[in-house]
mmCIF file of C-alpha atoms in Angstrom:
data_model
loop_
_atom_site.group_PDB
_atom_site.id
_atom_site.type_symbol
_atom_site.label_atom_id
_atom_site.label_comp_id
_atom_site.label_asym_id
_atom_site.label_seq_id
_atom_site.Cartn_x
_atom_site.Cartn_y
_atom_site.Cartn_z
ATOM 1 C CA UNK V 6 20.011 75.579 -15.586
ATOM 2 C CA UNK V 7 22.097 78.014 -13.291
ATOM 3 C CA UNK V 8 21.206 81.652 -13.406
ATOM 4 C CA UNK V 9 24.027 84.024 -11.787
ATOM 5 C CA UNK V 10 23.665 87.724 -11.275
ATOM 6 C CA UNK V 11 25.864 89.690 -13.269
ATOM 7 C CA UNK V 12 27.564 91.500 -10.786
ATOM 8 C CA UNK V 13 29.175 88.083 -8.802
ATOM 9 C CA UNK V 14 32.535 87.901 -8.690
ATOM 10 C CA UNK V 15 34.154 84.943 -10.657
ATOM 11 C CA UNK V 16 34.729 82.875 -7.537
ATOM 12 C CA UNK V 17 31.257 83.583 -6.200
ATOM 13 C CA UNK V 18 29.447 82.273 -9.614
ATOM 14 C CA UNK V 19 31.906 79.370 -9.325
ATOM 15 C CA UNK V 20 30.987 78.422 -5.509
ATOM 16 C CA UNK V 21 27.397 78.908 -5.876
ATOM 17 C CA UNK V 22 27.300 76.020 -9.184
ATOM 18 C CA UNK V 23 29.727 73.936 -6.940
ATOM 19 C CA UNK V 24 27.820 74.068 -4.041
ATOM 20 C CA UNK V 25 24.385 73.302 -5.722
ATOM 21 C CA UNK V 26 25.918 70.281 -7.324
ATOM 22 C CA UNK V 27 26.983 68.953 -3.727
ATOM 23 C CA UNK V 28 29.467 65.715 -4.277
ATOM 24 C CA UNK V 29 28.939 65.789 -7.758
ATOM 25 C CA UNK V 30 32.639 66.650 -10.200
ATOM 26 C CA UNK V 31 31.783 69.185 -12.864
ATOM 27 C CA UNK V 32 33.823 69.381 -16.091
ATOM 28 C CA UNK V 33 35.054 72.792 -17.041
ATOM 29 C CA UNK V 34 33.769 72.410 -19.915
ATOM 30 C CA UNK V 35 30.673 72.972 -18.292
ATOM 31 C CA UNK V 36 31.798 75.056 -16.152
ATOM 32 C CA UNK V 37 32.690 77.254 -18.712
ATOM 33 C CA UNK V 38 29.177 76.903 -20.728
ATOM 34 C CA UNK V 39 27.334 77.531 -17.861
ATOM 35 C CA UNK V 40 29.039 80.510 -16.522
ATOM 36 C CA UNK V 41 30.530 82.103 -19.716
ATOM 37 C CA UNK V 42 34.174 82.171 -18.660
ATOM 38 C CA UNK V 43 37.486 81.014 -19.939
ATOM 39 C CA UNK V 44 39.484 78.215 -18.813
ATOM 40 C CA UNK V 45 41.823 80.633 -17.258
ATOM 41 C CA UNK V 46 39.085 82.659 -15.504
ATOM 42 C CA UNK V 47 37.986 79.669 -14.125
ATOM 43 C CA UNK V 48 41.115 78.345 -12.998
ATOM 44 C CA UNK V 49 41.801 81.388 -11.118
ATOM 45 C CA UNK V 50 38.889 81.501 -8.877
ATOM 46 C CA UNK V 51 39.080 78.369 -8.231
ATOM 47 C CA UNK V 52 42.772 79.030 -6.691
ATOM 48 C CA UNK V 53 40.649 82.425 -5.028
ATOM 49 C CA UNK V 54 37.706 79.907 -3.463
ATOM 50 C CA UNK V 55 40.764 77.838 -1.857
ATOM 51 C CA UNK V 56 42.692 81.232 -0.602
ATOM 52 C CA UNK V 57 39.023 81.940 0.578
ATOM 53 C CA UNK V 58 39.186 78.519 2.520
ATOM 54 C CA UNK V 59 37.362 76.417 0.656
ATOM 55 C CA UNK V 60 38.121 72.772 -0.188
ATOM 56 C CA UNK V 61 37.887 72.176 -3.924
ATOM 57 C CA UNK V 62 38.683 69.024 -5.184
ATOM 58 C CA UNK V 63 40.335 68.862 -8.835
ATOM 59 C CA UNK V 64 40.413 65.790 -11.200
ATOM 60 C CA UNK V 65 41.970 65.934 -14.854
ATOM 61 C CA UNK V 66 39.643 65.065 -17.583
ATOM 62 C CA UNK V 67 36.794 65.016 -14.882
ATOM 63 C CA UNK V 68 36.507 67.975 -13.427
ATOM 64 C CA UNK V 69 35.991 70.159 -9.790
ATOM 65 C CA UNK V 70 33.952 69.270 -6.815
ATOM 66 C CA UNK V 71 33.094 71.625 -3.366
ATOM 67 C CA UNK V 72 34.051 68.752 -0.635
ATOM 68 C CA UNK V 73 31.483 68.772 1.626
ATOM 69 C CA UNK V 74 33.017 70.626 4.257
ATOM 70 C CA UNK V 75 33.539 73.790 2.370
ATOM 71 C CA UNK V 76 30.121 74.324 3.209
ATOM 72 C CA UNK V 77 30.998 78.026 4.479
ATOM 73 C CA UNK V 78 28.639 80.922 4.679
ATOM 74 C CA UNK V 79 28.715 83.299 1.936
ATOM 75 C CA UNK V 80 27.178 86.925 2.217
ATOM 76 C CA UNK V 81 27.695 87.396 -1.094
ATOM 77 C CA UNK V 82 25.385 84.022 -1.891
ATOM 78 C CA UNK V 83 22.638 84.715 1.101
ATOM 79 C CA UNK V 84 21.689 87.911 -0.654
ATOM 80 C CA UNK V 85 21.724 86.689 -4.141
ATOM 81 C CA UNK V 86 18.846 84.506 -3.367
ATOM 82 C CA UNK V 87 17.039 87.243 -1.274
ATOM 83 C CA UNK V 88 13.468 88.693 -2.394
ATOM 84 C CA UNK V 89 12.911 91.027 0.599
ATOM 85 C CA UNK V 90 14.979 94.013 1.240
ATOM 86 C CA UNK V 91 17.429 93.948 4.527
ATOM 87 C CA UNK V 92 20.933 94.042 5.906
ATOM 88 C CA UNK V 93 22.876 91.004 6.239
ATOM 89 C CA UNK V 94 25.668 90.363 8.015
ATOM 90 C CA UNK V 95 27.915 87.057 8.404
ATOM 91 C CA UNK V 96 30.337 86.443 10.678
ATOM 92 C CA UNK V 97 32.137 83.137 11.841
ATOM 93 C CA UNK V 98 32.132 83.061 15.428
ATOM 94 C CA UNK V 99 29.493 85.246 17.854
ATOM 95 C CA UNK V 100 29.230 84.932 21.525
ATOM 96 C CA UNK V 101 25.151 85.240 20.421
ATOM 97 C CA UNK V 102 23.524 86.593 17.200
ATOM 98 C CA UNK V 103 20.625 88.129 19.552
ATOM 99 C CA UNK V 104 22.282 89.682 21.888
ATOM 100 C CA UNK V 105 24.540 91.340 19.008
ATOM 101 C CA UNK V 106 21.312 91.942 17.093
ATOM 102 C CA UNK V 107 20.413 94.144 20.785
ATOM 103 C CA UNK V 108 23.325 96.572 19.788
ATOM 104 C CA UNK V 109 21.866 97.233 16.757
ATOM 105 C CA UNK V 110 20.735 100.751 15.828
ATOM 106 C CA UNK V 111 17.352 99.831 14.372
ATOM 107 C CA UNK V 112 15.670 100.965 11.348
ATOM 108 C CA UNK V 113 12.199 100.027 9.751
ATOM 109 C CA UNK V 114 14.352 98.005 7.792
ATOM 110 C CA UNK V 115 15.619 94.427 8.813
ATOM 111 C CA UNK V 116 18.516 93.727 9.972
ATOM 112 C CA UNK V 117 19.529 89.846 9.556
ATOM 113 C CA UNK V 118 22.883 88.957 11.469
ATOM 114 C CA UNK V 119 24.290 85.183 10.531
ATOM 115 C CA UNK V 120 27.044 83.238 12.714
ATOM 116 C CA UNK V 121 28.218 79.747 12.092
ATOM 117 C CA UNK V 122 29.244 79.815 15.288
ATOM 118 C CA UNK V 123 27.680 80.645 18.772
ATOM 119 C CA UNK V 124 29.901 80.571 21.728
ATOM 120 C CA UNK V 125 26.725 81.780 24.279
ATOM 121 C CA UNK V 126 23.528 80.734 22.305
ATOM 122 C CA UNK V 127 20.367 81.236 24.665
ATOM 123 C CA UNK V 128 17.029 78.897 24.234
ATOM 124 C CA UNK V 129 13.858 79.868 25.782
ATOM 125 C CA UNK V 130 13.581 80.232 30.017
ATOM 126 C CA UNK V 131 17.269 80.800 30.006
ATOM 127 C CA UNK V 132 18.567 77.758 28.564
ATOM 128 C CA UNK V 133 22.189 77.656 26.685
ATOM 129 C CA UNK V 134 21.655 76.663 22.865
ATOM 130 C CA UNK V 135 24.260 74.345 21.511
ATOM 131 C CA UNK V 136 26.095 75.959 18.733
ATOM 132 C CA UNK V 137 28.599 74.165 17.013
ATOM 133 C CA UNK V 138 30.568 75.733 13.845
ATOM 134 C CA UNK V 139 30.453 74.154 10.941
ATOM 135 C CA UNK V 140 27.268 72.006 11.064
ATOM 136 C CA UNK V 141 24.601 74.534 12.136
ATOM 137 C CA UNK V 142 23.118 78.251 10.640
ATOM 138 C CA UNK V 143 22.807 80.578 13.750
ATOM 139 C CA UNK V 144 20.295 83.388 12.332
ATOM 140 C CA UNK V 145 18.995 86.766 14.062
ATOM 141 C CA UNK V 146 16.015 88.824 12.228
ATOM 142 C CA UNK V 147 15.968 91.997 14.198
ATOM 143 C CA UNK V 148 13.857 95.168 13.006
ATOM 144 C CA UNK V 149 10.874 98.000 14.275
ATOM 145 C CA UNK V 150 7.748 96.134 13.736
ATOM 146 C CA UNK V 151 4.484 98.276 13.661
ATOM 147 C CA UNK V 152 2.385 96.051 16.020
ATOM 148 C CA UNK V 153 1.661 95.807 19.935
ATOM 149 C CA UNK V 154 3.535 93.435 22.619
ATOM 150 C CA UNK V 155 0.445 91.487 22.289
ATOM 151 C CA UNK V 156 0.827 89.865 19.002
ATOM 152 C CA UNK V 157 4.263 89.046 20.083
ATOM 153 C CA UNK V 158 3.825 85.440 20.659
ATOM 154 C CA UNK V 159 1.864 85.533 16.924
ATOM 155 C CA UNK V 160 5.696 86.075 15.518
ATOM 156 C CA UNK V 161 7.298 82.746 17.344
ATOM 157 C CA UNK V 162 4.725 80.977 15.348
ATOM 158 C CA UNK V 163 4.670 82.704 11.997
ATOM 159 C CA UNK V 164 8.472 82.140 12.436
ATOM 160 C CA UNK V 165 8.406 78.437 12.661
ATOM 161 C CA UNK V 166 6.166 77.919 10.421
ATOM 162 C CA UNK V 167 8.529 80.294 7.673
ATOM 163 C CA UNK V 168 11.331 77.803 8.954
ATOM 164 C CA UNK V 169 9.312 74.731 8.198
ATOM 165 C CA UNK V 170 8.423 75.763 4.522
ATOM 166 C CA UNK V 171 12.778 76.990 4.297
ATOM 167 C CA UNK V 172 13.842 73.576 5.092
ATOM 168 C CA UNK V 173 11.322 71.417 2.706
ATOM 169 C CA UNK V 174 12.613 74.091 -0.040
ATOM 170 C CA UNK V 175 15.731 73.428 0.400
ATOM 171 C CA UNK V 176 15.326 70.020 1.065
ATOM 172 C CA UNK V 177 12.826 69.454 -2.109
ATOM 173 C CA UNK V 178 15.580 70.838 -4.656
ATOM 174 C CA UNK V 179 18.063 67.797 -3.252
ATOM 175 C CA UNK V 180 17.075 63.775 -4.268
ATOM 176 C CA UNK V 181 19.154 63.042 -1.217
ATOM 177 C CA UNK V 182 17.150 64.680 1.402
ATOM 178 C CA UNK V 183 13.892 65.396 -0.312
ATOM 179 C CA UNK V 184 10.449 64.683 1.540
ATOM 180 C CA UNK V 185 11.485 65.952 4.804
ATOM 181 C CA UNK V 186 8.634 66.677 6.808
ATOM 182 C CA UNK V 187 9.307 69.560 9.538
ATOM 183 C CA UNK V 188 6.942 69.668 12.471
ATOM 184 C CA UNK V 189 6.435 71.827 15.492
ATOM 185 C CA UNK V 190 6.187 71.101 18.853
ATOM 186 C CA UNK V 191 4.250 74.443 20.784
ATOM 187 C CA UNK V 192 5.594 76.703 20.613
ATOM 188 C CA UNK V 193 9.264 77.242 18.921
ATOM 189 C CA UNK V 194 10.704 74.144 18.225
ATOM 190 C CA UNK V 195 10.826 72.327 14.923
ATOM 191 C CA UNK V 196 11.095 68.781 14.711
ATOM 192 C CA UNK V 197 11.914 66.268 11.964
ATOM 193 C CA UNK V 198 11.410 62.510 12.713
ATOM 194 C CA UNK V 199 10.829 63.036 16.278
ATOM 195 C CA UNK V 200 13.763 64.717 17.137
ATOM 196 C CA UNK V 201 14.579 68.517 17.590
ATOM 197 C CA UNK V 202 16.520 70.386 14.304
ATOM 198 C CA UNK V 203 15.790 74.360 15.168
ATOM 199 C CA UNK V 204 15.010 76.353 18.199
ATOM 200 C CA UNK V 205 13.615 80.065 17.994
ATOM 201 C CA UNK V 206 14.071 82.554 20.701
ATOM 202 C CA UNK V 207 11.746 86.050 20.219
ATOM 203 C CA UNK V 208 12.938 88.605 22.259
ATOM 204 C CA UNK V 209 11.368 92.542 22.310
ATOM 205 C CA UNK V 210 12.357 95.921 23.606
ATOM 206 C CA UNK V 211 9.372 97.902 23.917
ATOM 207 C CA UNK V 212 8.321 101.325 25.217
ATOM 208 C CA UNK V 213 6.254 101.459 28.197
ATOM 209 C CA UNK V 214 4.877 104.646 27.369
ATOM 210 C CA UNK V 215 3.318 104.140 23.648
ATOM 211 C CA UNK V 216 2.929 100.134 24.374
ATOM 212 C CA UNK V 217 4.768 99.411 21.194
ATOM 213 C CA UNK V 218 7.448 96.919 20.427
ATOM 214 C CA UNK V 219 10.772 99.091 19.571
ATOM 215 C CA UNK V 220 12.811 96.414 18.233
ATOM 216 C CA UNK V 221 11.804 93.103 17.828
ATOM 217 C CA UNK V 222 14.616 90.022 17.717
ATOM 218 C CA UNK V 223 14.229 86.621 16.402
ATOM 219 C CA UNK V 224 16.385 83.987 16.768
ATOM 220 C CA UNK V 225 16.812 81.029 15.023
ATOM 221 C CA UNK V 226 19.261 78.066 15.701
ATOM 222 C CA UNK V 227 19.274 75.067 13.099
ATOM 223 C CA UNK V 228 21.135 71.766 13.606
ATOM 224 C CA UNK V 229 22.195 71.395 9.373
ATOM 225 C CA UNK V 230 24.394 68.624 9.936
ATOM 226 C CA UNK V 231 25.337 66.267 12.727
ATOM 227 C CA UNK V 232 27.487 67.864 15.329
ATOM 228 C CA UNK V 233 29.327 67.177 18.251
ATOM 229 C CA UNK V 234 26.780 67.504 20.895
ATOM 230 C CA UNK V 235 26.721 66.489 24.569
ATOM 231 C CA UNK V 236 25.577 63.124 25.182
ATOM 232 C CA UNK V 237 22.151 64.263 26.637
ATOM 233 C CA UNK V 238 21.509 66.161 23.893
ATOM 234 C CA UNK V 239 22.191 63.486 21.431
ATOM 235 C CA UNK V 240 18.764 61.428 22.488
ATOM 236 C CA UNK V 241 16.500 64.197 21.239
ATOM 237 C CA UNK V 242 18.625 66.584 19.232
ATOM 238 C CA UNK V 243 18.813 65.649 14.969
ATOM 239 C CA UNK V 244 19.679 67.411 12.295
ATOM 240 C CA UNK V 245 17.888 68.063 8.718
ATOM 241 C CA UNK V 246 20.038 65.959 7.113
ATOM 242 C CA UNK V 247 22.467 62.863 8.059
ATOM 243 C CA UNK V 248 25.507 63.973 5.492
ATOM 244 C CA UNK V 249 27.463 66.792 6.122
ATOM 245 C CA UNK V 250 27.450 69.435 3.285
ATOM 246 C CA UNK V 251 24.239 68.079 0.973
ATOM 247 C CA UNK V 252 22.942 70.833 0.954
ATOM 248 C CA UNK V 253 23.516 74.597 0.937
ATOM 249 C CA UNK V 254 23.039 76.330 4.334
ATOM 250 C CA UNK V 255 23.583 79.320 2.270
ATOM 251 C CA UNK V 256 20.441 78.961 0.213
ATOM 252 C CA UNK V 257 18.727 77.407 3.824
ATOM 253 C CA UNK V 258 19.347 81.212 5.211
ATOM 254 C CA UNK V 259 17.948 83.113 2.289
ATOM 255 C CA UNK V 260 15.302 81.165 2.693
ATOM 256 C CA UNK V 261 14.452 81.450 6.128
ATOM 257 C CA UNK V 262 14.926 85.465 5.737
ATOM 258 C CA UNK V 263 12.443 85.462 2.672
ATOM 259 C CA UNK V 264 10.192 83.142 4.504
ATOM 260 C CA UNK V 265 10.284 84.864 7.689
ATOM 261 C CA UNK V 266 9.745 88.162 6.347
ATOM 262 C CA UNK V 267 7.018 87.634 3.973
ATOM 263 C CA UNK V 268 5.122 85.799 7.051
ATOM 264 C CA UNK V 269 5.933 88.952 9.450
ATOM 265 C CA UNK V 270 4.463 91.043 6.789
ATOM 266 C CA UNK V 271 1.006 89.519 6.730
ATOM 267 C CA UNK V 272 1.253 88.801 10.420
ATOM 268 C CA UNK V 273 -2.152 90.907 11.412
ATOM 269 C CA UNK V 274 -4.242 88.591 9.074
ATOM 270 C CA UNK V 275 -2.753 85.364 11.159
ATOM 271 C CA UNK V 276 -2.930 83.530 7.713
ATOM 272 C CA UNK V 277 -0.056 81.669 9.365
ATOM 273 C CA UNK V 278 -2.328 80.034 12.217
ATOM 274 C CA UNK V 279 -3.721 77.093 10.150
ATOM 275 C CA UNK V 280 -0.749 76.128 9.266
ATOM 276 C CA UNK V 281 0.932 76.017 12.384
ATOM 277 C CA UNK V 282 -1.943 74.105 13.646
ATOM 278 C CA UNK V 283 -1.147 71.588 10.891
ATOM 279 C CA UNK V 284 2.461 71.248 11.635
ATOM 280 C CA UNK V 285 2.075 70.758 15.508
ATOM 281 C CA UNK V 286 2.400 67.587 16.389
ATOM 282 C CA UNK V 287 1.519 67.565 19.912
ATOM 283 C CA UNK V 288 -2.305 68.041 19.448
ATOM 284 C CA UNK V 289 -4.290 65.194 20.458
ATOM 285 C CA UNK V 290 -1.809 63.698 22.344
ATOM 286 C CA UNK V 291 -0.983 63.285 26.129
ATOM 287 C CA UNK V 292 1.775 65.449 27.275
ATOM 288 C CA UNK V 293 2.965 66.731 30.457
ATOM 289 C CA UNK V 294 2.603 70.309 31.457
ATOM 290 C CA UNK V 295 5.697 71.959 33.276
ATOM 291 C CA UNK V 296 5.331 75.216 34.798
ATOM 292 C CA UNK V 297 8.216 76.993 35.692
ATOM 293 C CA UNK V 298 10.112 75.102 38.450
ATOM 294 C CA UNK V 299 8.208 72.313 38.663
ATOM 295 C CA UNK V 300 10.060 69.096 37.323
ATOM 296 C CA UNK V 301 7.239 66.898 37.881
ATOM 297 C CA UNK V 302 4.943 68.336 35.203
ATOM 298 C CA UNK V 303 1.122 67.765 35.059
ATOM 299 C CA UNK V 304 -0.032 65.209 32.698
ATOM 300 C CA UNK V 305 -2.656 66.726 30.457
ATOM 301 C CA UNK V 306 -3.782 66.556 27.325
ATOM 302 C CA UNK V 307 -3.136 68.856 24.318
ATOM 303 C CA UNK V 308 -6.524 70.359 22.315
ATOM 304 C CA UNK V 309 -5.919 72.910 20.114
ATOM 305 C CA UNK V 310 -4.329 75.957 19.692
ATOM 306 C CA UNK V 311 -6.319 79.225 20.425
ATOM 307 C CA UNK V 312 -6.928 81.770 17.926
ATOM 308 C CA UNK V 313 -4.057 84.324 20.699
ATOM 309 C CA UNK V 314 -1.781 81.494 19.455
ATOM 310 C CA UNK V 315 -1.971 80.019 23.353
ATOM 311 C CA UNK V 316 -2.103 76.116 23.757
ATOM 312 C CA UNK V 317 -5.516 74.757 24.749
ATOM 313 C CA UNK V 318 -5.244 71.768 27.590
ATOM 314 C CA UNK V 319 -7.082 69.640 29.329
ATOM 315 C CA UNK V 320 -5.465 68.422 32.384
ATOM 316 C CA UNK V 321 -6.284 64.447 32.843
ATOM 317 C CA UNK V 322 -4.477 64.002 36.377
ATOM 318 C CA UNK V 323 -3.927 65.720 39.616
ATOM 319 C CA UNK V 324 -6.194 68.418 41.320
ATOM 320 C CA UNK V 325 -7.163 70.282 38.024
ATOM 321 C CA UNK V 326 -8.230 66.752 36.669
ATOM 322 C CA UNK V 327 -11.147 67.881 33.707
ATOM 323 C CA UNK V 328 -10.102 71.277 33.531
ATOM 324 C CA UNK V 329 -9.002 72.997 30.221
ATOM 325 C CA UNK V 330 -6.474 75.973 30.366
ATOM 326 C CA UNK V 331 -4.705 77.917 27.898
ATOM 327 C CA UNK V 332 -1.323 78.284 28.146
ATOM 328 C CA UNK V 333 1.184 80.912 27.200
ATOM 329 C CA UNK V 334 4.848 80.569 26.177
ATOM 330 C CA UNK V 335 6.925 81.266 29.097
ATOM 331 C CA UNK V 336 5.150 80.164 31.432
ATOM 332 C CA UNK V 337 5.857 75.902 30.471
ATOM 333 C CA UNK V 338 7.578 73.827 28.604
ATOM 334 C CA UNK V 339 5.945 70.802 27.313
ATOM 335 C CA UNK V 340 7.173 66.725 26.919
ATOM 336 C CA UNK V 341 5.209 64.720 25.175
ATOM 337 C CA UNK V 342 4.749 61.242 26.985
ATOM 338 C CA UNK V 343 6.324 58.041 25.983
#
């Protein structure tokens, strides 16, 4: 059954049981059941969704469907769904949602900025993030946190793992893409049948006086959809799901904020950290270490992760052959071997 809060407009009721009935026409007759509105109500947001930009596809004696690519982001639907308080903001094109997020006046309460379109997304060490409209959610959680720089790399992790359990909600309420099974490779990427869906990019401005983090900014980039992305992105890059528009990327960022939050919350307890250790997928393998500016890597092995979050190694080649090390995030990246 669909449950709409009283206070949506007409249109928005109308797009949020369109959109959660992806490819599928609805009569309005039960359009009309469902949402308690007259044929003529009905009729005119439906002309107010395709003012709005949306392509809705009308049939007589059948009914309406949302065509897939009216997947557009709704603020009005992101913080229906929300159980946390915060701020949202949507907007279609962003040179980067983080470094917007930096411009921010920030409170103790969140502010969560939403693009569907990056024209500068950053990755980790620098790197440019792909960011295509249309087939992608572009998220920034920025806020004041009430923790040290130290338990920074602690909020990459409880991050990914919030993104992990967002996708396999979103993707458990759809028979088309159900029984995903979202993996991370240490420390902020999430995979899904071996190839990369979301980055996440935690930055902080702190005070070097009190040692506290004044505004902390996470970043996350998902690949919804396939996308036109440079060829040499195309071996390792996916996306959650191989049809454009089934499913919601609406519902996807409400559930990454609620996730996300609700993890930051309990962050001191680390009652994240098993988890995480469940999801990544590089431990007990062979991989190849890569500190910074050094192409070559070090082939190693990965152990475990240590309770600081850091990846336990043991390097099986080269002049640290037998050692173990922990490693930190920025200081690698990390392949796994073929």
């Amino acid at each position: 059954m669909f449950h709409c809060h009283k206070k949506m407009a007409t249109k928005d009721k109308l797009f949020e049981l369109l959109s959660s009935n992806a490819d599928e026409f609805i009569s309005g007759q039960i359009i009309a059941d469902e949402l308690k509105l007259s044929r003529n109500s009905i009729w005119k947001g439906i002309t107010a969704l395709k003012k709005d930009g949306y392509i809705i596809e009308s049939k007589p004696h059948i009914g309406y469907r949302l065509a897939g690519e009216s997947n557009l982001l709704s603020k009005e639907i992101i913080i229906k769904d929300l159980r946390v308080p915060c701020t949202v903001e949507v907007h279609d094109t962003v040179t980067s949602t983080n470094d917007m997020a930096k411009k921010k006046a920030m409170s103790h309460k969140p502010i969560v900025l939403i693009a569907n379109r990056q024209s500068n997304g950053r990755g980790r060490l620098g790197r440019s993030f792909e960011s295509p409209g249309g087939t992608g959610l572009y998220l920034t959680i920025a806020l004041k946190p009430g923790f040290s720089l130290e338990k920074s790399l602690y909020v990459t992790m409880a991050a990914a793992v919030s993104v992990c359990r967002a996708i396999e909600k979103v993707c458990d309420r759809n028979p088309q893409i159900n029984g995903k099974n979202p993996q991370i490779k240490w420390v902020n990427d999430i995979f899904i049948e071996n190839k990369k869906v979301c980055g996440i990019l935690t930055e902080a401005q702190t005070n070097f006086e009190t040692g506290q983090i004044d505004s902390l900014i996470i970043g996350i980039g998902v690949n919804c959809f396939p996308g036109n992305l440079p060829n040499e992105l195309k071996e390792i890059a996916g996306s959650i799901s191989e049809k454009t528009g089934s499913f919601s990327r609406n519902r996807l960022a409400s559930e990454i904020i609620n996730e996300t939050l609700k993890s930051l919350d309990r962050i001191e307890d680390k009652s994240f950290l098993t988890e995480y250790k469940s999801r990544c997928f590089i431990l007990g393998h062979k991989i190849k270490v890569h500190p910074q500016y050094d192409k070559s890597g070090i082939p190693a092995k990965a152990l475990d992760i240590a309770e600081d979050g850091g990846l336990i190694v043991e390097y099986i080649d080269g002049t640290k052959k037998g050692e173990t090390e922990t490693l930190h995030t920025g200081e690698i990246s990390i392949r796994l071997t073929r």
